[in-house]
PDB file of C-alpha atoms in Angstrom:
ATOM      1  CA  ASP A  18     -17.240 -60.284  50.870  1.00 55.00           C
ATOM      2  CA  MET A  19     -18.652 -63.495  52.336  1.00 62.00           C
ATOM      3  CA  ARG A  20     -17.534 -63.183  55.557  1.00 65.00           C
ATOM      4  CA  ILE A  21     -18.684 -60.850  57.002  1.00 66.00           C
ATOM      5  CA  VAL A  22     -19.516 -60.061  61.619  1.00 68.00           C
ATOM      6  CA  ASN A  23     -20.995 -56.357  61.956  1.00 71.00           C
ATOM      7  CA  PRO A  24     -25.084 -55.834  62.631  1.00 69.00           C
ATOM      8  CA  ASN A  25     -24.783 -52.571  60.205  1.00 71.00           C
ATOM      9  CA  TYR A  26     -24.194 -55.267  56.811  1.00 78.00           C
ATOM     10  CA  ARG A  27     -25.297 -58.824  55.913  1.00 85.00           C
ATOM     11  CA  VAL A  28     -24.632 -60.754  53.046  1.00 88.00           C
ATOM     12  CA  ASP A  29     -27.197 -62.965  50.589  1.00 88.00           C
ATOM     13  CA  PRO A  30     -26.067 -66.873  50.778  1.00 87.00           C
ATOM     14  CA  ASN A  31     -27.477 -67.097  47.670  1.00 89.00           C
ATOM     15  CA  LEU A  32     -24.682 -64.611  45.919  1.00 88.00           C
ATOM     16  CA  LYS A  33     -23.391 -65.874  42.796  1.00 90.00           C
ATOM     17  CA  ASP A  34     -21.429 -64.507  40.452  1.00 91.00           C
ATOM     18  CA  GLU A  35     -22.191 -61.796  38.302  1.00 91.00           C
ATOM     19  CA  LYS A  36     -20.918 -61.627  34.092  1.00 93.00           C
ATOM     20  CA  GLY A  37     -20.742 -58.772  31.756  1.00 95.00           C
ATOM     21  CA  PHE A  38     -18.445 -57.168  29.486  1.00 96.00           C
ATOM     22  CA  SER A  39     -17.109 -54.120  28.544  1.00 96.00           C
ATOM     23  CA  ALA A  40     -16.605 -52.309  25.736  1.00 97.00           C
ATOM     24  CA  ASP A  41     -14.529 -48.888  24.415  1.00 97.00           C
ATOM     25  CA  ILE A  42     -13.149 -46.438  21.757  1.00 98.00           C
ATOM     26  CA  GLY A  43     -10.852 -44.253  22.095  1.00 97.00           C
ATOM     27  CA  PHE A  44      -8.672 -41.533  20.497  1.00 96.00           C
ATOM     28  CA  ARG A  45      -5.421 -39.423  21.187  1.00 96.00           C
ATOM     29  CA  GLY A  46      -3.650 -37.121  19.738  1.00 95.00           C
ATOM     30  CA  THR A  47      -1.945 -33.563  19.221  1.00 93.00           C
ATOM     31  CA  ALA A  48      -2.378 -30.711  17.718  1.00 87.00           C
ATOM     32  CA  GLY A  49       0.929 -28.473  16.951  1.00 82.00           C
ATOM     33  CA  LYS A  50       3.668 -28.499  19.626  1.00 82.00           C
ATOM     34  CA  TYR A  51       1.520 -27.356  22.420  1.00 88.00           C
ATOM     35  CA  PHE A  52      -2.060 -29.396  22.509  1.00 93.00           C
ATOM     36  CA  SER A  53      -2.201 -32.765  23.832  1.00 95.00           C
ATOM     37  CA  PHE A  54      -5.533 -34.330  23.840  1.00 96.00           C
ATOM     38  CA  ASP A  55      -7.117 -38.184  24.434  1.00 97.00           C
ATOM     39  CA  VAL A  56     -10.736 -38.753  24.866  1.00 97.00           C
ATOM     40  CA  THR A  57     -12.850 -42.356  25.277  1.00 98.00           C
ATOM     41  CA  GLY A  58     -15.808 -43.973  25.252  1.00 98.00           C
ATOM     42  CA  PHE A  59     -17.142 -47.013  27.039  1.00 97.00           C
ATOM     43  CA  MET A  60     -19.680 -48.975  28.456  1.00 97.00           C
ATOM     44  CA  ILE A  61     -19.998 -51.430  30.986  1.00 96.00           C
ATOM     45  CA  TYR A  62     -22.436 -54.189  31.225  1.00 96.00           C
ATOM     46  CA  TYR A  63     -23.048 -56.811  34.015  1.00 93.00           C
ATOM     47  CA  ASN A  64     -26.031 -59.020  34.505  1.00 93.00           C
ATOM     48  CA  ASP A  65     -26.980 -60.211  38.036  1.00 92.00           C
ATOM     49  CA  ARG A  66     -24.270 -57.176  39.375  1.00 91.00           C
ATOM     50  CA  ILE A  67     -23.178 -57.447  43.306  1.00 88.00           C
ATOM     51  CA  GLY A  68     -24.528 -54.494  44.895  1.00 85.00           C
ATOM     52  CA  GLN A  69     -25.525 -52.939  48.517  1.00 80.00           C
ATOM     53  CA  VAL A  70     -29.242 -52.521  49.038  1.00 83.00           C
ATOM     54  CA  LEU A  71     -30.597 -51.067  52.429  1.00 79.00           C
ATOM     55  CA  LYS A  72     -33.161 -53.095  54.434  1.00 81.00           C
ATOM     56  CA  THR A  73     -34.943 -53.126  57.442  1.00 80.00           C
ATOM     57  CA  ASP A  74     -34.543 -55.882  60.149  1.00 79.00           C
ATOM     58  CA  SER A  75     -38.267 -57.481  60.405  1.00 77.00           C
ATOM     59  CA  LEU A  76     -37.489 -58.153  64.697  1.00 79.00           C
ATOM     60  CA  LEU A  77     -35.306 -55.301  65.834  1.00 76.00           C
ATOM     61  CA  PHE A  78     -36.718 -52.950  63.214  1.00 73.00           C
ATOM     62  CA  SER A  79     -33.290 -51.467  62.504  1.00 75.00           C
ATOM     63  CA  THR A  80     -31.419 -51.161  58.809  1.00 75.00           C
ATOM     64  CA  TYR A  81     -28.684 -52.702  57.359  1.00 78.00           C
ATOM     65  CA  ARG A  82     -26.973 -52.695  54.137  1.00 79.00           C
ATOM     66  CA  LEU A  83     -27.418 -56.339  52.140  1.00 85.00           C
ATOM     67  CA  ARG A  84     -24.888 -57.278  49.522  1.00 86.00           C
ATOM     68  CA  THR A  85     -26.692 -59.468  47.015  1.00 88.00           C
ATOM     69  CA  ASN A  86     -27.274 -59.619  43.753  1.00 89.00           C
ATOM     70  CA  VAL A  87     -29.305 -56.439  42.495  1.00 90.00           C
ATOM     71  CA  ALA A  88     -30.391 -56.753  39.260  1.00 91.00           C
ATOM     72  CA  ASP A  89     -28.304 -56.217  35.785  1.00 94.00           C
ATOM     73  CA  SER A  90     -26.630 -52.650  35.453  1.00 94.00           C
ATOM     74  CA  ARG A  91     -25.242 -50.806  32.460  1.00 95.00           C
ATOM     75  CA  ASN A  92     -22.554 -48.496  32.521  1.00 95.00           C
ATOM     76  CA  ILE A  93     -22.021 -45.612  29.495  1.00 97.00           C
ATOM     77  CA  GLY A  94     -19.900 -42.831  29.996  1.00 97.00           C
ATOM     78  CA  ILE A  95     -17.139 -40.255  27.677  1.00 97.00           C
ATOM     79  CA  GLU A  96     -14.069 -39.476  30.075  1.00 97.00           C
ATOM     80  CA  ALA A  97     -11.587 -36.437  27.764  1.00 98.00           C
ATOM     81  CA  TYR A  98      -8.495 -35.354  28.595  1.00 97.00           C
ATOM     82  CA  ALA A  99      -6.463 -32.000  27.521  1.00 97.00           C
ATOM     83  CA  GLU A 100      -3.386 -30.083  28.050  1.00 96.00           C
ATOM     84  CA  LEU A 101      -2.322 -26.943  26.526  1.00 95.00           C
ATOM     85  CA  ASN A 102       1.380 -24.938  26.593  1.00 91.00           C
ATOM     86  CA  ILE A 103       0.174 -21.581  26.348  1.00 91.00           C
ATOM     87  CA  LEU A 104       3.588 -19.811  27.312  1.00 87.00           C
ATOM     88  CA  PRO A 105       4.296 -19.958  23.524  1.00 85.00           C
ATOM     89  CA  ILE A 106       0.785 -19.327  21.639  1.00 83.00           C
ATOM     90  CA  LEU A 107       1.814 -16.066  23.865  1.00 82.00           C
ATOM     91  CA  GLY A 108       5.556 -15.190  22.165  1.00 80.00           C
ATOM     92  CA  TYR A 109       7.327 -17.120  24.921  1.00 78.00           C
ATOM     93  CA  GLN A 110       9.426 -19.477  23.430  1.00 73.00           C
ATOM     94  CA  LYS A 111      11.873 -19.611  26.627  1.00 77.00           C
ATOM     95  CA  GLN A 112      13.110 -23.540  27.023  1.00 78.00           C
ATOM     96  CA  ASN A 113      13.574 -23.586  30.419  1.00 85.00           C
ATOM     97  CA  GLN A 114       9.822 -22.106  30.981  1.00 89.00           C
ATOM     98  CA  ALA A 115       6.504 -23.867  30.317  1.00 90.00           C
ATOM     99  CA  LEU A 116       3.014 -22.473  32.315  1.00 93.00           C
ATOM    100  CA  ASN A 117       0.799 -25.999  30.947  1.00 94.00           C
ATOM    101  CA  ILE A 118      -3.016 -25.861  32.351  1.00 96.00           C
ATOM    102  CA  TYR A 119      -4.989 -29.397  31.621  1.00 97.00           C
ATOM    103  CA  THR A 120      -8.484 -30.675  32.215  1.00 97.00           C
ATOM    104  CA  THR A 121      -9.764 -34.436  33.240  1.00 97.00           C
ATOM    105  CA  LEU A 122     -13.535 -35.005  32.928  1.00 97.00           C
ATOM    106  CA  SER A 123     -15.325 -38.014  33.340  1.00 97.00           C
ATOM    107  CA  LEU A 124     -19.105 -38.171  32.626  1.00 98.00           C
ATOM    108  CA  MET A 125     -21.455 -41.109  33.013  1.00 97.00           C
ATOM    109  CA  ASP A 126     -24.407 -42.541  33.348  1.00 96.00           C
ATOM    110  CA  ALA A 127     -25.326 -45.958  35.529  1.00 96.00           C
ATOM    111  CA  PHE A 128     -28.488 -47.448  36.210  1.00 94.00           C
ATOM    112  CA  TYR A 129     -30.134 -50.426  37.075  1.00 93.00           C
ATOM    113  CA  MET A 130     -32.812 -52.623  34.957  1.00 92.00           C
ATOM    114  CA  ASN A 131     -34.490 -55.826  34.314  1.00 88.00           C
ATOM    115  CA  SER A 132     -34.244 -55.944  38.140  1.00 85.00           C
ATOM    116  CA  LYS A 133     -37.056 -58.438  39.877  1.00 78.00           C
ATOM    117  CA  GLU A 134     -37.767 -55.336  42.558  1.00 80.00           C
ATOM    118  CA  GLU A 135     -39.548 -52.505  41.801  1.00 82.00           C
ATOM    119  CA  ALA A 136     -37.289 -51.104  44.488  1.00 82.00           C
ATOM    120  CA  TYR A 137     -34.167 -50.937  42.030  1.00 85.00           C
ATOM    121  CA  GLN A 138     -35.687 -51.070  38.961  1.00 88.00           C
ATOM    122  CA  GLY A 139     -34.070 -47.661  36.719  1.00 90.00           C
ATOM    123  CA  LYS A 140     -32.262 -46.637  40.039  1.00 92.00           C
ATOM    124  CA  LYS A 141     -28.870 -45.437  40.179  1.00 94.00           C
ATOM    125  CA  VAL A 142     -25.936 -47.690  40.582  1.00 93.00           C
ATOM    126  CA  GLU A 143     -24.434 -46.686  44.245  1.00 90.00           C
ATOM    127  CA  MET A 144     -20.526 -45.167  44.217  1.00 92.00           C
ATOM    128  CA  VAL A 145     -20.813 -43.649  40.534  1.00 94.00           C
ATOM    129  CA  SER A 146     -20.739 -40.166  40.582  1.00 96.00           C
ATOM    130  CA  PRO A 147     -22.160 -38.201  36.760  1.00 97.00           C
ATOM    131  CA  ILE A 148     -19.575 -35.429  37.047  1.00 98.00           C
ATOM    132  CA  ILE A 149     -15.827 -36.044  37.963  1.00 98.00           C
ATOM    133  CA  ALA A 150     -13.841 -32.818  36.533  1.00 98.00           C
ATOM    134  CA  ARG A 151     -10.190 -31.925  37.804  1.00 97.00           C
ATOM    135  CA  MET A 152      -8.415 -28.430  36.273  1.00 97.00           C
ATOM    136  CA  GLY A 153      -4.944 -27.870  37.204  1.00 97.00           C
ATOM    137  CA  VAL A 154      -2.506 -25.242  36.062  1.00 97.00           C
ATOM    138  CA  THR A 155       1.458 -26.416  36.403  1.00 96.00           C
ATOM    139  CA  TYR A 156       4.403 -23.566  35.911  1.00 94.00           C
ATOM    140  CA  ARG A 157       8.084 -24.553  35.428  1.00 93.00           C
ATOM    141  CA  LEU A 158      11.025 -22.014  35.766  1.00 91.00           C
ATOM    142  CA  SER A 159      14.300 -23.809  35.741  1.00 88.00           C
ATOM    143  CA  ARG A 160      14.728 -25.713  38.701  1.00 90.00           C
ATOM    144  CA  PHE A 161      11.746 -24.790  40.191  1.00 94.00           C
ATOM    145  CA  THR A 162       7.864 -25.849  39.726  1.00 95.00           C
ATOM    146  CA  THR A 163       4.407 -25.022  41.387  1.00 97.00           C
ATOM    147  CA  ALA A 164       1.239 -26.892  40.532  1.00 97.00           C
ATOM    148  CA  LEU A 165      -2.238 -26.048  40.839  1.00 97.00           C
ATOM    149  CA  GLN A 166      -5.361 -28.803  41.300  1.00 98.00           C
ATOM    150  CA  PHE A 167      -8.715 -28.680  41.130  1.00 98.00           C
ATOM    151  CA  ALA A 168     -11.169 -31.183  41.838  1.00 97.00           C
ATOM    152  CA  TYR A 169     -14.513 -31.747  41.983  1.00 98.00           C
ATOM    153  CA  THR A 170     -17.007 -34.582  42.617  1.00 97.00           C
ATOM    154  CA  HIS A 171     -20.649 -34.408  41.836  1.00 97.00           C
ATOM    155  CA  GLN A 172     -22.683 -36.382  44.366  1.00 96.00           C
ATOM    156  CA  HIS A 173     -23.313 -39.790  44.096  1.00 96.00           C
ATOM    157  CA  TYR A 174     -25.770 -42.732  46.299  1.00 93.00           C
ATOM    158  CA  THR A 175     -24.259 -45.627  48.625  1.00 90.00           C
ATOM    159  CA  ASP A 176     -26.885 -47.641  48.200  1.00 87.00           C
ATOM    160  CA  ALA A 177     -28.966 -49.098  45.170  1.00 87.00           C
ATOM    161  CA  THR A 178     -32.655 -48.273  46.277  1.00 86.00           C
ATOM    162  CA  ASN A 179     -31.186 -44.676  46.464  1.00 91.00           C
ATOM    163  CA  ALA A 180     -31.909 -43.691  50.062  1.00 87.00           C
ATOM    164  CA  GLU A 181     -30.700 -40.322  50.903  1.00 89.00           C
ATOM    165  CA  PHE A 182     -30.712 -40.643  54.354  1.00 85.00           C
ATOM    166  CA  SER A 183     -30.885 -43.842  56.848  1.00 80.00           C
ATOM    167  CA  PRO A 184     -31.342 -42.862  60.996  1.00 79.00           C
ATOM    168  CA  ASP A 185     -27.566 -44.980  61.171  1.00 76.00           C
ATOM    169  CA  ALA A 186     -26.151 -42.743  58.936  1.00 82.00           C
ATOM    170  CA  VAL A 187     -24.806 -45.874  57.158  1.00 80.00           C
ATOM    171  CA  SER A 188     -26.327 -45.191  53.737  1.00 83.00           C
ATOM    172  CA  GLY A 189     -27.386 -42.344  51.757  1.00 88.00           C
ATOM    173  CA  LEU A 190     -26.646 -39.429  49.767  1.00 93.00           C
ATOM    174  CA  ILE A 191     -22.203 -38.317  49.448  1.00 94.00           C
ATOM    175  CA  PRO A 192     -23.295 -34.488  48.110  1.00 95.00           C
ATOM    176  CA  SER A 193     -21.039 -32.817  45.769  1.00 97.00           C
ATOM    177  CA  TYR A 194     -17.433 -32.323  47.232  1.00 97.00           C
ATOM    178  CA  TYR A 195     -14.356 -30.158  45.648  1.00 97.00           C
ATOM    179  CA  VAL A 196     -10.608 -30.194  46.781  1.00 97.00           C
ATOM    180  CA  LEU A 197      -8.376 -27.737  46.043  1.00 97.00           C
ATOM    181  CA  ASP A 198      -4.374 -28.515  46.281  1.00 97.00           C
ATOM    182  CA  TRP A 199      -1.422 -26.815  45.759  1.00 97.00           C
ATOM    183  CA  SER A 200       2.459 -27.857  45.442  1.00 97.00           C
ATOM    184  CA  LEU A 201       6.088 -25.946  44.962  1.00 96.00           C
ATOM    185  CA  ASP A 202       9.281 -28.034  44.045  1.00 95.00           C
ATOM    186  CA  TYR A 203      12.769 -26.965  44.234  1.00 94.00           C
ATOM    187  CA  GLN A 204      16.075 -28.741  42.654  1.00 91.00           C
ATOM    188  CA  PHE A 205      19.122 -27.484  44.224  1.00 87.00           C
ATOM    189  CA  LYS A 206      21.384 -29.996  42.935  1.00 81.00           C
ATOM    190  CA  ARG A 207      20.713 -33.188  41.556  1.00 81.00           C
ATOM    191  CA  TRP A 208      21.063 -34.656  44.829  1.00 85.00           C
ATOM    192  CA  PHE A 209      18.715 -32.682  47.088  1.00 90.00           C
ATOM    193  CA  SER A 210      15.624 -31.186  46.237  1.00 93.00           C
ATOM    194  CA  LEU A 211      12.904 -30.037  48.142  1.00 94.00           C
ATOM    195  CA  SER A 212       8.914 -29.782  48.013  1.00 95.00           C
ATOM    196  CA  ALA A 213       5.891 -28.055  50.003  1.00 97.00           C
ATOM    197  CA  GLY A 214       2.670 -27.870  49.533  1.00 97.00           C
ATOM    198  CA  ILE A 215      -0.913 -27.177  51.148  1.00 97.00           C
ATOM    199  CA  ASN A 216      -3.534 -30.097  50.605  1.00 97.00           C
ATOM    200  CA  ASN A 217      -7.457 -29.122  50.742  1.00 97.00           C
ATOM    201  CA  LEU A 218      -6.442 -26.033  50.571  1.00 96.00           C
ATOM    202  CA  THR A 219      -9.379 -24.100  51.203  1.00 96.00           C
ATOM    203  CA  ASP A 220     -10.326 -26.189  54.355  1.00 96.00           C
ATOM    204  CA  ASN A 221     -13.647 -27.819  52.803  1.00 95.00           C
ATOM    205  CA  MET A 222     -15.212 -29.956  54.719  1.00 94.00           C
ATOM    206  CA  TYR A 223     -16.441 -33.070  52.774  1.00 95.00           C
ATOM    207  CA  PHE A 224     -16.834 -36.830  52.906  1.00 94.00           C
ATOM    208  CA  THR A 225     -16.699 -39.545  50.531  1.00 92.00           C
ATOM    209  CA  ARG A 226     -17.569 -42.673  51.541  1.00 88.00           C
ATOM    210  CA  ARG A 227     -19.951 -44.369  54.715  1.00 86.00           C
ATOM    211  CA  ALA A 228     -18.849 -47.367  57.032  1.00 81.00           C
ATOM    212  CA  ALA A 229     -20.761 -49.722  58.007  1.00 73.00           C
ATOM    213  CA  GLY A 230     -18.094 -50.941  60.897  1.00 71.00           C
ATOM    214  CA  TYR A 231     -15.193 -49.051  62.791  1.00 72.00           C
ATOM    215  CA  PRO A 232     -14.458 -46.543  62.876  1.00 74.00           C
ATOM    216  CA  GLY A 233     -18.015 -46.307  61.872  1.00 71.00           C
ATOM    217  CA  PRO A 234     -20.904 -47.008  61.317  1.00 79.00           C
ATOM    218  CA  GLY A 235     -21.386 -43.644  59.267  1.00 85.00           C
ATOM    219  CA  ILE A 236     -20.165 -40.839  57.576  1.00 89.00           C
ATOM    220  CA  LEU A 237     -15.887 -40.999  57.377  1.00 89.00           C
ATOM    221  CA  PRO A 238     -14.724 -37.200  56.846  1.00 91.00           C
ATOM    222  CA  SER A 239     -11.887 -36.892  55.095  1.00 93.00           C
ATOM    223  CA  ASP A 240      -9.074 -34.562  56.138  1.00 92.00           C
ATOM    224  CA  GLY A 241      -9.066 -30.727  56.535  1.00 94.00           C
ATOM    225  CA  ARG A 242      -6.354 -28.468  55.340  1.00 97.00           C
ATOM    226  CA  SER A 243      -2.550 -29.927  55.839  1.00 97.00           C
ATOM    227  CA  ILE A 244       0.796 -28.818  54.971  1.00 97.00           C
ATOM    228  CA  TYR A 245       3.597 -30.402  53.791  1.00 96.00           C
ATOM    229  CA  LEU A 246       7.492 -29.897  53.675  1.00 96.00           C
ATOM    230  CA  THR A 247       9.458 -32.304  52.385  1.00 95.00           C
ATOM    231  CA  LEU A 248      13.287 -32.985  51.922  1.00 94.00           C
ATOM    232  CA  GLN A 249      15.129 -35.474  49.790  1.00 92.00           C
ATOM    233  CA  PHE A 250      18.652 -36.456  49.883  1.00 91.00           C
ATOM    234  CA  LYS A 251      19.905 -39.238  46.913  1.00 86.00           C
ATOM    235  CA  ILE A 252      22.756 -40.832  47.869  1.00 84.00           C
TER     236      ILE A 252
END
């Protein structure tokens, strides 16, 4: 972190270690044989949190990212998971068949406080999405399994000033995006199986980060739709 050779990225020479604490409390369990859940609440506190801020060069008037001790920060959130096997509820009790529906949800609120600079006070902590959700369904019949998963990430910022745009695209919003994946697997024998699937089934265009250097600067597009096929032999 202290040694960076990049005109778009700089480090505060007075950077110091951050200190803080975290705490969490959770509850997990089952309701009957077919429903399970896990819920956790947490808090993370940083004193002099190290983050990224957008600055302008006084001579070249170009923008760059500065890694420095931004301010104190507080992050509170909830993470929850639930899974349900719905076939027994519908009256199907076959041992070699299952249809599971599951979901995970993360709700987070992270912001800067006690800042010496007005530009950071109350701003959202970078790279923390307030909502991350995943939902999916898995069907299993004997040796055959197929799954469909939907993942959603809400928009969030890439620097402590919460800039929505910069001329070089190094800083700014990461817009909300979703990804839909599908997979299947068939176990022919104990030593041979076939797997296939499609990642990003809807061919959604999105990105998850902005780079200050190679292969940037700017956004790094994520992969479009991709198809894979896997043959596995166990010797």
